Structure formats: C-alpha cells, structure tokens
Amino acid sequence: MPVDISSRIVRHEALNPDHFLLTLEAPPIARAARAGQFVMLQVREGYDPLLRRPMSLYRVLPGRRGRIQILYKVVGEGTRHLSRQPVGTSLKTLGPLGNGFALSAPASRAGGAGRAPARPLLVAGGVGIAIFPFLVEALRARRRRPTLLFGARTRRDLVALDFFRRRRVPVHLATEDGSAGSRGFVTRLLEPLLRPAEAAAGTAGTAGTELYVCGPTPMMRAVREQALAAGVPCQLALESQMPCGIGVCLGCVVRCREDEDSPVFQRVCTEGPIFDALRVIL
Amino acid sequence: MPVDISSRIVRHEALNPDHFLLTLEAPPIARAARAGQFVMLQVREGYDPLLRRPMSLYRVLPGRRGRIQILYKVVGEGTRHLSRQPVGTSLKTLGPLGNGFALSAPASRAGGAGRAPARPLLVAGGVGIAIFPFLVEALRARRRRPTLLFGARTRRDLVALDFFRRRRVPVHLATEDGSAGSRGFVTRLLEPLLRPAEAAAGTAGTAGTELYVCGPTPMMRAVREQALAAGVPCQLALESQMPCGIGVCLGCVVRCREDEDSPVFQRVCTEGPIFDALRVIL
Amino acid sequence: MKRAVDLSVTLGPLRLKNPVVTASGTFGYGGEFVPYLKLSELGGLVTKGLSLKPRRGNPPPRTCETAAGMLNAIGLANVGVEAFLAEKLPALRAHDTAIIANVFGETQDEYVAVARRLNGAAGLAAIELNLSCPNTEKGGIAFGVSPPVIQEVVGAVRRAAPDLPLIVKLTPNITDIAVAARAARDGGADVLSLVNTFLGLAIDLAARRPVLANGAGGLSGPAIKPLALYMVQRVHREVDLPIMGMGGISDAGDALEFMVAGSSAVQLGTVNFFDPTASVRVVRGIEDWCRREKVGAVRDIVGTLKAPQGAAPGPCSG
Amino acid sequence: MKRAVDLSVTLGPLRLKNPVVTASGTFGYGGEFVPYLKLSELGGLVTKGLSLKPRRGNPPPRTCETAAGMLNAIGLANVGVEAFLAEKLPALRAHDTAIIANVFGETQDEYVAVARRLNGAAGLAAIELNLSCPNTEKGGIAFGVSPPVIQEVVGAVRRAAPDLPLIVKLTPNITDIAVAARAARDGGADVLSLVNTFLGLAIDLAARRPVLANGAGGLSGPAIKPLALYMVQRVHREVDLPIMGMGGISDAGDALEFMVAGSSAVQLGTVNFFDPTASVRVVRGIEDWCRREKVGAVRDIVGTLKAPQGAAPGPCSG
Ligand SMILES: Cc1cc2nc3c(=O)[nH]c(=O)nc-3n(C[C@H](O)[C@H](O)[C@H](O)COP(=O)(O)OP(=O)(O)OC[C@H]3O[C@@H](n4cnc5c(N)ncnc54)[C@H](O)[C@@H]3O)c2cc1C
Ligand SMILES: Cc1cc2nc3c(=O)[nH]c(=O)nc-3n(C[C@H](O)[C@H](O)[C@H](O)COP(=O)(O)OP(=O)(O)OC[C@H]3O[C@@H](n4cnc5c(N)ncnc54)[C@H](O)[C@@H]3O)c2cc1C
Ligand SMILES: Cc1cc2nc3c(=O)[nH]c(=O)nc-3n(C[C@H](O)[C@H](O)[C@H](O)COP(=O)(O)O)c2cc1C
Ligand SMILES: Cc1cc2nc3c(=O)[nH]c(=O)nc-3n(C[C@H](O)[C@H](O)[C@H](O)COP(=O)(O)O)c2cc1C
Ligand code: FES
Ligand code: FES
C-alpha cells in the first residue's frame, strides 16, 4: 500500500555533472516496493515547481533502516532544484506507485517460452538505467541471470556500471559517439541476440529470452519492433508527464491496443509504468 | 550608482532561531553604500517568491573584499527560504538603494539646533535594529556619540548588542515582557530624554538631540508624536511592500504632507526609506 | 483541552459536515484516495465529470506544468454514468461523506439524460453541472458563456432531477461572471460553484507547436487563486445563492479566505495532485484556526469580508 | 564568428530595431533604468499611463505578491501629459529607442485631449491606448469590454492624433478578446497590444479585509502567461493586425513563444521589477536563439505556430 511520507536525504552523490544518486530514509516505501515501481518526489518546497516528479526506485538498500535510492539526471528546473538539496533535508515522497515488472514472462507468451530457461535481457537507454538495479536483485533472488545492454550518448552517461559488474551481470555497452563500447544505438547490441538459433550459429536463439526495456521513447519504439519481430516477450518501462501519479488526473495516458476490458488510453502511473510491448502503441 | 549583481554568500549565521546575519561579497555595493540605504535581495531562484526582498545594509565590513552584511528576521516564506541558503550560493542583489540617513539634522531645523553639540539618539524596535550599526559607524566617523534605545518583545529579540557595546555606545533596553531592560515599549525609554532642560533637572534637555528611528509602524508612529511634541529633529526609516525598489512600480508609497513640489504620495524606495518626521504621515 | 468547533455548513438543500470538498477531475471517483485519507473526514467529494456514454478523452500530452499552475486538456474522459452507478457509487456509499456527481454533456439533451439517470440514485448528495463544455449544437461555444443557454440547460436539468440538490459550476472565461450566476439562479440552481479552469495555452518552442495535443487547455492551481477569489467575492455580492468557491486553494488559509469572500464551502482541485492528503489537512487547519480565533461555528465567517481601506475603491488598477 | 541576425520588426507603421519593448507602468518614464541598462538596446519602451492632469493614484497598500504573480492597484498615478512633455520626453529623446506614450482617460474626451496633446510631439514613436480603465460616464465599466465603446474611443483618438501610430491595448477581462480586437481594428487601430492585467483579489485573513486599499487589483507576472499566450494566439488567428503580446514574459524563451503564437513584438512588464536587466537579456537571448536555430530574421517566426498534434482540437479541457 503506497504512502505519502516526508523522507530525509541521507546521501546525495553526484555521479557526474548531471547524474545524481539520492538516498532517502523511507521505511514504509522500502518495505512495500517492487522492482519497476516509482515514487512521486517533491523536488523543493513551495510552488516552483508546483508538481512532484516521478522517479523510479533505483534500489532498496538491504538492512532495517528502510533506505531507498533514486538515480536521476538533471534535464530541467525540477531536477536541477533537486540536485541542490543538501543531506538532512526532508522531501515529500509518495509511493511505491505503479505496477512494477512482471517477473515471469507475460502470461500471453508463457505457453511458448515457458519451459526454456529464462534469459532476461535488460535494455537500457541513458538514464533509463535507473530502473534496473532493483530488477537485477529481484531476478537474482529468483536465480535468473540477467544480461545488460546499455546504450548512451557518450561514455560519461554510462553511470552505475559498478553495480552490475560487482554482481557479475554481463554488460554490453554502446555509445552514439563510440567513446565506449560499440558505436551506435543499443538496438545494434540487441539485434544478434534476437536471431533465431538456426540462423545464428553459436547463439542460443531466442528460447527463454525476455526483454526488460527502459529508455527514451524513440529507443523503446525501436526495441519494441525488434521484440515483436523476434516474437520474444518484452516489457517496456514508459515515461510520461505525471501530475498526480495515483491515477486520478488522467494526464499520463498512453495509447494502447483496444480490447474488451481496456480502454484505448491507459494511465502510465497506474496500469503502468511497465507495459507489455504487445499492448502499448508508441 | 546602484548596480544589480550576483553576490556570493560568504557567511550565514543564525543569531537565534529566527534572526540571521548574512554576509555577502558585493564590492560595488559596498563601495557606494551609505547608512540607511538598502538592497533588493533575491531570496532563492525561481518564481516562488516572485519578488526580491528589501533589506537594509547592516554593515559594510572594513577591508578590500567589499563585503556587506544584512541582519534579518524570518517573518514569512521569503525570509524562511533565505535562511536556508548555504554559504557559497549566489543571490541577485540590487543596490545600494534609497536616500539613506541625513547625517546633519534636516535643514528645516538646522537653524534651531545647529549650534548645540549633536546628541544622536537611535531608537530601534525589534529587527529595526538592523539599520543602525552602519549608522553608528557613520556618526562616529563624524565624531558623534550616538545612544541606542532598543525595544523588543522579549530578551531573545535583543540581537546585535555586542556591536554597540564593543563600540561603547550607551544602550538602553526595554522588553514588552520585562525579560531584559525595563518592561514596556521603547517609547518609555525615550520620554525622559525628550524633556526640556528646565523641566528635567539633571538632563541636558533636548538641545542638539536628533532622533533616528526604525521599527514597526505603531512604534514609529508613537516616537514621531513624541519627537514632534518635543520639537526635536527626527528621521524615520520606513518599511513598505516593495516590488521593484527603484521607483518605477509606484507600489511602495507612503502619505506625505502636501506642499508645492512633493506629491501627497512619496515612494519609500526612492524619496525614502528615510523620511523627516515632519513630512511623513503615518 | 480543545473547545469543539462547529464545522458544518449548509448550502441551500445541501448540508456538509465541513466545508472542504474535493473538486471534479482531481479526485477520480474517490476510491483512489482511500490509501491516503479517510473519505469520511471530508465535507464531500465531487466525481470526475460524467457523460451519458463512456469517453476516452483527448490523446496525450494532456497536461503541462506552468508557473504555479498547470494546464489540462483531458477531454473529459470518464466511465460514463451507467458504469458510475454500477461500479463506482456502491463502494463510495460506504463512506460517510457527501458524494456529488459532476455532470456534463455536449448537448442539452445529454445533460438532461445524465441528470435524469442520476436522479434518485441511492447515496448521491447532489449533482454539479459543468457548464464549461463546448455546446456542439452552438458551434462549440461553451454553454457557460451565454446567459439564456445557461438558464435553459439549468432549468431542463432541474426538471430532470427534481430530487437532487443542483449545483451549477460556472466558467470564469466570461466578462462578468455575475451575469452567468444570475442566469443559473433564474434557471433554478440551488448552489453555485466557481470557478472552473481558465483557457490557456503552452507552446513547445522547439517544435513550434502547442504542448497539449488538444492545443488549448484549462489553467488551474495557485496561479489562478487571486482571479477566482475576485469572482467569488463578486458573485457573493451580486447574487443571492450559496457558493462553493475554488481556484488554487492549497491550504487552510486559502480556504478561509474564500469563505470570508463569500464561499459557504470550498473545493480543492490541483492541490490533490501535488499533495494527496491536503484535503484532510485543510479540514484540520480550518478547525485549528477557528479555535485560535475563537470562532465557534465556521459558517459565521462566510462573507464577512470588510470594505477595503481605501477611500473610493474601484476596479481601476495599473 | 557570429552570423548577424536581423532582429528588426515592423508593426504596421511602427518599426522597431528589435521586438523587445518594456511595458507601461513597469518601466517608469524610462530614465529610472539608465543606471542598469542601455535604453538604446531596447526595441522600445512604453511610458507609465498618462492622463490629462497629474494623478496621485490610490492610497497604499497598492501591491501584493501572489503565487508567481502580483496584484496592483496603483490607480494610474502619473505626472500628467504636460509634465511628461516638458520634463520626461526631452531626456528620453536622447536615447535611440522607440518611445511609446501610454494614454488613458476616465472619459472619451480625456483620451482625446491627451492624444491630441501628444500628436506631433518630437521623439514620440507611437501612442498606446489603455482601454482597461473604468468609464466614469458608463457607470465605471471598463472601456475595453464594450465593442461599440472601443470602436468609438479608438476612432476619436485616431482622428485626434493622426500623425502617430496607434496601438490599442486590450483588457483580458472579457469573454472573447477577439471581439474587442475587431472593434479596435474597425476604430482604426494600427497595432494591438495584449494583455493588460487580470482582475484579481487578495485577502488579509487576519483583518478580513482586502490586502489592497483599493480592494481589487490587476494580476500580472508569470502566473498569467498561459492565459495571455492563448489570447495572443486567438487574436492572431481572428484579426488581421500586428500584435504586441505580453503577460508574464520573463525570459527569451517566453518572448519567442509569444512571437510564435503571433506577436510581432513583445512587452515585458513585471519581470522588470524582480530582474531590472531582464529586457536587455531577453534581446540577447532572442538573438542567440535565432543564431542557434539558423533563423536569419526573427520576424520570420511570427505566427509560425503549427497545428496541435491532437486529432480534433477544441477548447474542451477538464
Ligand atoms: C514513471 C517514471 C519514472 C521515472 N524515473 C526516472 C528516474 O529514475 N530517473 C530520472 O532521471 N528520470 C526519471 N523519470 C523522468 C523524470 O520524471 C523527468 O526527467 C523529470 O520529471 C523532469 O523534471 P524537470 O523539472 O527537471 O524537467 P522539466 O522542466 O519538467 O522538463 C525538462 C525536459 O524534460 C522533459 N520531461 C519532463 N518530465 C518528463 C517525463 N516524466 N518524462 C520524459 N520527459 C520529461 C520535458 O518535456 C522537458 O523537455 C521518470 C519518469 C516517469 C514517468
Ligand atoms: C527598505 C526596507 C528595509 C528593510 N530592511 C530589513 C532588514 O534589514 N531586516 C529585516 O529583517 N527586514 C527588513 N525589511 C522587511 C523585510 O523586507 C520583510 O520582512 C520581508 O520582505 C518579508 O518577506 P517574507 O517573504 O519573509 O514575508 P512575507 O510572506 O512577504 O510577509 C510575511 C509578513 O511580513 C509582512 N511583510 C512583508 N513584507 C514587509 C515589509 N516590506 N515591511 C513590513 N512588513 C512586511 C507581511 O505583510 C506579512 O505579514 C525591510 C523592508 C524595507 C521596505
Ligand atoms: C505595477 C503595474 C502598473 C501598471 N500600469 C499600467 C499602466 O499605467 N497602463 C497600462 O496600460 N498597463 C499598466 N500595467 C500593465 C502592464 O503594462 C502589463 O500589461 C501587465 O502587467 C502584463 O504584463 P506582465 O505580466 O509582463 O507584467 C501595469 C502593470 C503593473 C504590474
Ligand atoms: C486535470 C483536471 C481535470 C478536471 N476535470 C474536471 C471535470 O471533469 N469537470 C469539472 O467540472 N471540472 C474539472 N476540473 C476543474 C476543477 O474541478 C477545478 O474547477 C479547477 O481545477 C480549479 O480549481 P483548482 O485550481 O483547485 O484546481 C478539472 C481540473 C483539472 C486540473
Ligand atoms: S499521473 Fe495522474 S493519472 Fe497518471
Ligand atoms: S518599490 Fe517600486 S516604486 Fe518603490
């Protein structure tokens, strides 16, 4: 059950000039949180900005102190104000919100890939990486071995790699400027891994492969196409402008395929932020 | 000539839970400032609050670094936000503004009290004390020996006393709750000092006495009456809501006596903030 | 020890345990807030606007943040009156608070049909007519800007739902809101609620395109509070009907100002987004203020605004 | 190396070196800003509103801060047209920028008298008529809300000051500002400026009294930007006259949005209070943006707003 609490900043670390790792004391949120969920975070007091900002749960730290972490990038005024908040400040924090990732392949495809050993591929674009550490811990707790494909504009934006390396998560990198990993988009890294076994000698094929994707919309659109083409299950972590985060303003909707029991617009904050690639229209 | 600069906070000290002493690096303002002038200070970035806050110059620190000080009390959101600004932050600062104190008795009365040795009485109510250290230094530079009468609600609000004591300024205190000095309003301290010589055995009478007054409006209204009754020159440092501080919005006006060359409303930011008690109507 | 404060207010036929009501479109259908607060602590809640058939609303982006406010063009997405009665209202009834159904239509007939369907629904305290919608039969001009249209649609709804207190919600996008208020009264309104959102626009400079997919949107939040407060005061002076005031109310002080200006009750909208427990906090804040100020019954402060200090007050600013 | 950007704009008979003009009542008579900026860097400046005789204005308090905005009820205090011509204009002339005199009256005759007196004054680039004032002959209702009154007063001023470009400044306190814009055009306006302040109220809860001595006041600042932007876009679509848009413009991005929405030039008001050098910063910001976006002449972006992304856009929000 989500709560709205005032949570103290216990750590606030700059990973580079525009990426920050925030640690908050928020026991009730830490207890209830699932991978893929988010919080609505007040960035500073007063009416500028008026609305809270949605932020994924980067991690729930082990231990009894109920600490949660958020990894964010400064993209505008709100995140800039947030980045100036000193340790000790308390910020209103509402959560955990949203559906979170489905940790077994979506029912729709369970039949197809059910028996094969699960091969979770995490596909991150830019600050979309922020949603995956929590997921990695959840998957490992289920004895799954995720692989990370991480694309960014340039080397500097490849943050949080230590987290994955320390846990021996295989990491494949791509940067648009080629400053690290292979040059180009993350989709290039994904391509070979989605080739059917027979066609791709030496690859395991797509049996058991499931995609977890978070990044800028154009990147998610592309990955979605690849996944649908390869017929592998794919969960997309969507973003949208979120005034309330709790399903009441109807502001955050995304277009979805029509069917009896779901309207054509679904709320990213409530029916999402995690959507099955088969359902959402980007 | 006033300037609008971004000045760095080099010190920010809490004198008590709601009074703060702020030290800013603002060389061009420090160079140009006169006692009784003020600055328009941005309390934090963004539109909340929208307007800057007028703050008197508490002191210009000696030395080449061009540091100015502001003593302020937290009375609302703006000053509360200001009180949270850490050292190192830069705040837009516009000044020095306003007319400042006239350091000889106003021309109107020079004839009357011109010859007698000047006896400056500084009358402060609450945070109105903030305007006087700068004035004390200006008076002492002219070999005048000011006396301070300082009234406040309670002992805790009697801030900045060290400044005056270190300079051997005679200080008479009053608090409404009697927790320090004599119980009651500062006007009680003033009364005996305004008795004419003949009537008041052992007092020097009012010859040469000039009043410099800053405090809440009711207090200034009372002191003004006393000064007019005793016929001593009196300068009042007024407050008003000040959107611009530079004379263009016409928002900060105060009622003044009519005469040919002054309109009935005068701008506190430009014709003031220091007004001759004879001219202003409170 | 705390002295008891009487927070109850009466607006014509409508009695509320306290003056704090959550505004349409900002509180879902009520149930969404159950994790965060006790609905029974509220004076009432107003549902999302209901139409005859379900509506999917506008494509995204539907909202945009502005200085101390936000624009929205949700497009009145809602489950429709039937689903409301079948799926939402039964659960709501369990909570001891006034459930108010917000109603709109694209034609007068739609208003009437929705109102008739709601009339006599168990557990419904009142209906609120949203007159800010475009009248598709009148070239898309909002119902709420034409006095004769207002009087007619209000009258028709009045007859269609004779058993329910009728709240008419006025649009602020009009030269003199008192004229609309009079028309609503003449049509048979029991209570006036004001204001709805102000027409506004935000532009994505990089794309040289409106931010909202719909183009224009409605402005709400603290930014509009002074405008709404002025209109509430004006209607209170000009028209003899109880008022539910709203527009940017974000704390108890704001709510009390609206009451002093002439609102018998207040509605809280956008604040529910950035502070989901604000409504109950405002109830407690009003109670504390009354205690401090020795006000025994909050209703006694309604419309107690004194004349301005100035000599000859007039609308002239600048 | 910097490519040159053509910042000049033409509004009917009025040519400005750049589109940034400071708004009436927020820039004094110009001279007050000489310590802070080069007036010659501005496209132009509009004086405080001028009446036939000097006016002392309303008693204090005259202003009040609100969420991302402020209310004012200055009461149009000004030195009067004679003192302006004798004491202010001569010094202003020295600066190479367009000096625009803002004019108002309590009666049509006063408008006409002031305009006639200004006609042919050396160094004056245009006059701007403030139609937001109450018409004392019409029960204090603002000139600017009645189309026939607008057309008549604009026509009369047009005849009284035939030699000066005539800017008519519209009030936003009206149901459809396009109707007022058409009336101003039909009266002979060369340029439209919009918007003036929105009627608003602030209440001192402790005193249960309006904060402003005048009671109501005019709302300005960032809070009103979305409302003003909507009106500018609407007038640009509906009426074929050049526009000077304003309302909450605080940086170059805001100014460019107003231009994209249809303003040929913009006016900056309240921002001059909280950031006295904003006007010149906006000029530079516009130039930098044009350079980045490879826009050779800023006038080319005026009115280039694309259609909304949505299918069937309409004013329906909620
Ligand atoms: C469910 C969810 C989880 C998120 N998790 C994270 C996270 O873990 N780390 C992180 O850095 N960011 C995350 N975001 C995005 C984050 O909310 C926005 O970057 C933030 O709101 C921007 O606020 P701002 O005031 O700095 O920028 P604004 O001034 O609001 O906007 C600056 C720019 O960012 C764009 N923008 C603003 N909000 C969003 C948004 N919600 N989605 C996409 N673009 C936006 C604007 O269109 C504008 O171009 C998440 C968003 C959602 C919806
Ligand atoms: C020329 C001048 C010099 C000043 N010097 C100092 C100084 O050296 N130290 C200091 O602490 N304060 C000084 N003030 C007062 C100071 O500007 C206000 O206290 C401040 O603006 C309050 O801002 P706020 O946002 O905290 O309070 P607000 O939220 O703006 O107001 C809170 C309360 O304070 C009252 N208030 C707000 N502004 C003023 C004002 N200008 N005058 C009187 N009451 C006000 C409001 O009416 C309200 O009751 C000075 C004012 C002027 C005009
Ligand atoms: C203090 C103040 C005084 C004003 N005086 C006038 C005036 O004399 N004549 C006029 O036409 N507009 C006047 N205005 C309106 C402004 O020119 C402008 O139209 C309005 O403030 C909106 O722009 P802004 O949001 O950028 O301030 C005044 C505004 C303010 C804030
Ligand atoms: C996202 C959103 C949706 C709204 N939907 C409706 C609606 O369906 N019916 C209605 O009458 N008003 C609707 N409103 C208007 C609010 O009920 C309220 O009148 C307005 O927001 C002003 O109050 P506020 O400033 O407190 O938000 C909506 C407002 C917002 C922000
Ligand atoms: S953010 Fe309000 S419904 Fe999703
Ligand atoms: S504060 Fe604007 S004129 Fe004094």
PDB file of C-alpha atoms in Angstrom, chain C residues 9 49 67 77 111 153 164 265 271 297:
ATOM      1  CA  VAL C   9     -22.142  24.253   6.647  1.00  0.00           C
ATOM      2  CA  GLY C  49     -17.341  14.640 -14.940  1.00  0.00           C
ATOM      3  CA  ALA C  67       4.210  28.848 -13.268  1.00  0.00           C
ATOM      4  CA  ALA C  77     -12.524  11.137 -20.177  1.00  0.00           C
ATOM      5  CA  TYR C 111     -27.069  16.944 -19.688  1.00  0.00           C
ATOM      6  CA  VAL C 153     -29.943  23.977 -19.581  1.00  0.00           C
ATOM      7  CA  LEU C 164     -31.269  16.221  -6.047  1.00  0.00           C
ATOM      8  CA  ALA C 265     -17.882  25.718   1.227  1.00  0.00           C
ATOM      9  CA  VAL C 271      -3.572  20.527  -4.744  1.00  0.00           C
ATOM     10  CA  ALA C 297     -19.003  27.908  14.008  1.00  0.00           C
TER      11      ALA C 297
END
